[in-house]
Short mmCIF file of C-alpha atoms in Angstrom, two decimals:
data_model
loop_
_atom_site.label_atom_id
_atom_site.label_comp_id
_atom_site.label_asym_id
_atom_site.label_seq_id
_atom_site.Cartn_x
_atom_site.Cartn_y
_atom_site.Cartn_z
CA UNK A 6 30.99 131.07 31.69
CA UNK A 7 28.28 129.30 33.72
CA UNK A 8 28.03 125.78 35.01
CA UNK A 9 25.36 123.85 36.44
CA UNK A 10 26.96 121.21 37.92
CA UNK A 11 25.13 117.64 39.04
CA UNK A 12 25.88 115.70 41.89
CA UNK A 13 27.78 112.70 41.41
CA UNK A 14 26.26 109.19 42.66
CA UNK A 15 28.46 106.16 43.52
CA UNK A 16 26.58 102.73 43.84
CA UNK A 17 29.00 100.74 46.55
CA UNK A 18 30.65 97.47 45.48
CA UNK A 19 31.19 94.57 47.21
CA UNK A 20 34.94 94.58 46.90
CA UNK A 21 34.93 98.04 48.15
CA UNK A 22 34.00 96.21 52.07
CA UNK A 23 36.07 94.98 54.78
CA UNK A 24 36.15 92.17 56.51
CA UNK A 25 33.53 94.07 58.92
CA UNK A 26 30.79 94.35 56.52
CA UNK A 27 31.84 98.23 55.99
CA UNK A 28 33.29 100.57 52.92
CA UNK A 29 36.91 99.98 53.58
CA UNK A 30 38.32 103.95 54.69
CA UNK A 31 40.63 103.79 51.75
CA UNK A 32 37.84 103.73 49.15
CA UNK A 33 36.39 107.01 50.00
CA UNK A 34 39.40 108.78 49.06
CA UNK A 35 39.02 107.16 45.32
CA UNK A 36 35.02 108.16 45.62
CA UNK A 37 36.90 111.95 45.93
CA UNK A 38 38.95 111.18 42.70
CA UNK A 39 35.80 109.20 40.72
CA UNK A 40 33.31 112.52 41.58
CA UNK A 41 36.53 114.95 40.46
CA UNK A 42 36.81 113.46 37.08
CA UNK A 43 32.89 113.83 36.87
CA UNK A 44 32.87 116.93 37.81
CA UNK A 45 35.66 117.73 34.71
CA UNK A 46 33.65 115.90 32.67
CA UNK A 47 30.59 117.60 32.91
CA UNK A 48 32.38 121.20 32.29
CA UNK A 49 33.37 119.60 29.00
CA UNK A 50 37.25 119.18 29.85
CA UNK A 51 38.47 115.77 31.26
CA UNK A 52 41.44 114.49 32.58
CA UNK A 53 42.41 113.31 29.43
CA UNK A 54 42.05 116.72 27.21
CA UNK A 55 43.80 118.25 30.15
CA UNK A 56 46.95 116.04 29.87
CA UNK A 57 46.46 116.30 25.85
CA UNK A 58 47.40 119.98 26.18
CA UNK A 59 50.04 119.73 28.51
CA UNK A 60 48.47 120.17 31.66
CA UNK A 61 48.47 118.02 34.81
CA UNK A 62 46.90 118.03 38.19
CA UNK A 63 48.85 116.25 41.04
CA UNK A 64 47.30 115.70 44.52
CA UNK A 65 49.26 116.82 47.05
CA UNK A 66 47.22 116.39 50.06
CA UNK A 67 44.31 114.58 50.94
CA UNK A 68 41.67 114.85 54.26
CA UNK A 69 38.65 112.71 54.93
CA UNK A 70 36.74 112.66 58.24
CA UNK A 71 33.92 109.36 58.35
CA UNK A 72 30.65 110.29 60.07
CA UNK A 73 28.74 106.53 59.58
CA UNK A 74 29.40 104.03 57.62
CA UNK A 75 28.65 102.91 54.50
CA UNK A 76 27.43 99.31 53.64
CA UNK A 77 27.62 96.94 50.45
CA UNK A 78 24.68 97.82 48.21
CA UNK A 79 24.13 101.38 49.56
CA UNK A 80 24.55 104.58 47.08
CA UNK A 81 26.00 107.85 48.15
CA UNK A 82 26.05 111.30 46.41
CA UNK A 83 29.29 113.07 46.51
CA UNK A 84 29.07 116.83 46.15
CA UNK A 85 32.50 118.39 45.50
CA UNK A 86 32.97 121.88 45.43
CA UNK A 87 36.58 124.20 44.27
CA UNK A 88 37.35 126.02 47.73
CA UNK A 89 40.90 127.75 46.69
CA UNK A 90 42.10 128.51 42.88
CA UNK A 91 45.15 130.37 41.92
CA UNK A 92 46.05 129.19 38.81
CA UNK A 93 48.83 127.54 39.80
CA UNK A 94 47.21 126.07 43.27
CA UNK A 95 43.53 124.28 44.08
CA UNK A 96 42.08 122.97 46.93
CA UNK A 97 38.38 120.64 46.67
CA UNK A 98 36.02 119.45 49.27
CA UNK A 99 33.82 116.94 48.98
CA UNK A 100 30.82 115.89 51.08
CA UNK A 101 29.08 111.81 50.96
CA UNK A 102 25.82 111.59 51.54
CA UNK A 103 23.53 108.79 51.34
CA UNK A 104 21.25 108.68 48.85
CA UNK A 105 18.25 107.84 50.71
CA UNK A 106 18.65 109.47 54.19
CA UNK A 107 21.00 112.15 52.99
CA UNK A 108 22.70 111.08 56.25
CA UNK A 109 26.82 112.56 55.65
CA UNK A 110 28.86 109.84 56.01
CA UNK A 111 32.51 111.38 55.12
CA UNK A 112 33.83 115.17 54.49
CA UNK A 113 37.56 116.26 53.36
CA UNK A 114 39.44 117.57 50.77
CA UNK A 115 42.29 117.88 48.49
CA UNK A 116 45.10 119.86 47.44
CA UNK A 117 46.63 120.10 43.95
CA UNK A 118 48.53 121.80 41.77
CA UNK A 119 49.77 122.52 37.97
CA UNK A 120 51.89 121.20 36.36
CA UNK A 121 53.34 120.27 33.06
CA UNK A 122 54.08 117.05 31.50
CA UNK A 123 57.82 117.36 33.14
CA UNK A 124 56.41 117.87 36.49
CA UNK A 125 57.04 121.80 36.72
CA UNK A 126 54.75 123.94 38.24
CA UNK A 127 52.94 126.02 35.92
CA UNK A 128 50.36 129.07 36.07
CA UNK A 129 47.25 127.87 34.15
CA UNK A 130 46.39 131.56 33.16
CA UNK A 131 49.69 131.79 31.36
CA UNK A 132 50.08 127.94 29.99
CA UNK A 133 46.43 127.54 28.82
CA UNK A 134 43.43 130.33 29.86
CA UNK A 135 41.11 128.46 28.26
CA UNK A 136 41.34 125.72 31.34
CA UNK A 137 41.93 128.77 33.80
CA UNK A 138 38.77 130.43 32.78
CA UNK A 139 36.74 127.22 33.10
CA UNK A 140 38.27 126.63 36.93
CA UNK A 141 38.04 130.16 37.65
CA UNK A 142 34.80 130.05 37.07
CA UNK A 143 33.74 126.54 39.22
CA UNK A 144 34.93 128.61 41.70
CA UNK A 145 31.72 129.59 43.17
CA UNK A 146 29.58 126.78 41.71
CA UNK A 147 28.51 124.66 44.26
CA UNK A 148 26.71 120.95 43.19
CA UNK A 149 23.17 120.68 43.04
CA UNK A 150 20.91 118.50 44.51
#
């Protein structure tokens, strides 16, 4: 199984700023979510098919460091890329970049896990391979440019 996966843009919003002018901190965290569901998307198994067969992907831990800021009107390309996978663990990072200067404006991360529709951990490569396989293998695919 091989992926080719594309960067995932984000054009900012005006009720995304602060009273400063600025992309309020709290957004970037649901820029990491927005450019996660992409990135399922584009291996051809969202959120949504996920949950359909029983499968469910809590965060449990979320990091975000700002470089520069990021102002109404301005687009950024967040690159995400699986770190850890266990089956039953995963950890993401993500990098923001602007579109223009490719200046980073925010890294982190997050931590999940598996679990059913109950809320009980699973292992993936027991409860479905098919959706092990395909994380397995975005293991070592980073995003391109």
């Amino acid at each position: 199984m091989e992926f080719k996966i594309e960067k995932y843009k984000h054009k900012t919003q005006y009720y995304e700023t602060d009273q400063m002018g600025i992309i309020h901190h709290s957004n970037y965290i649901r820029w990491f979510e927005e450019s996660r569901t992409d990135l399922l998307e584009q291996v051809g198994f969202s959120y949504h098919q996920m949950e359909e067969a029983g499968v469910m992907i809590p965060v449990l831990g979320v990091t975000c460091d700002y470089k520069s800021m990021v102002r109404y009107g301005e687009s950024v390309f967040i690159f995400q890329t699986i770190e850890e996978f266990s089956g039953v663990k995963m950890s993401i990072s993500y990098e923001v970049v602007d579109s223009v200067s490719n200046e980073i404006r925010c890294i982190g991360s997050s931590r999940h896990c598996f679990v059913d529709k109950t809320m009980r951990p699973i292992s993936l490569q027991k409860k479905n391979k098919d959706i092990f396989d395909i994380f397995k293998a975005l293991l070592v695919v980073k995003t391109t440019n």
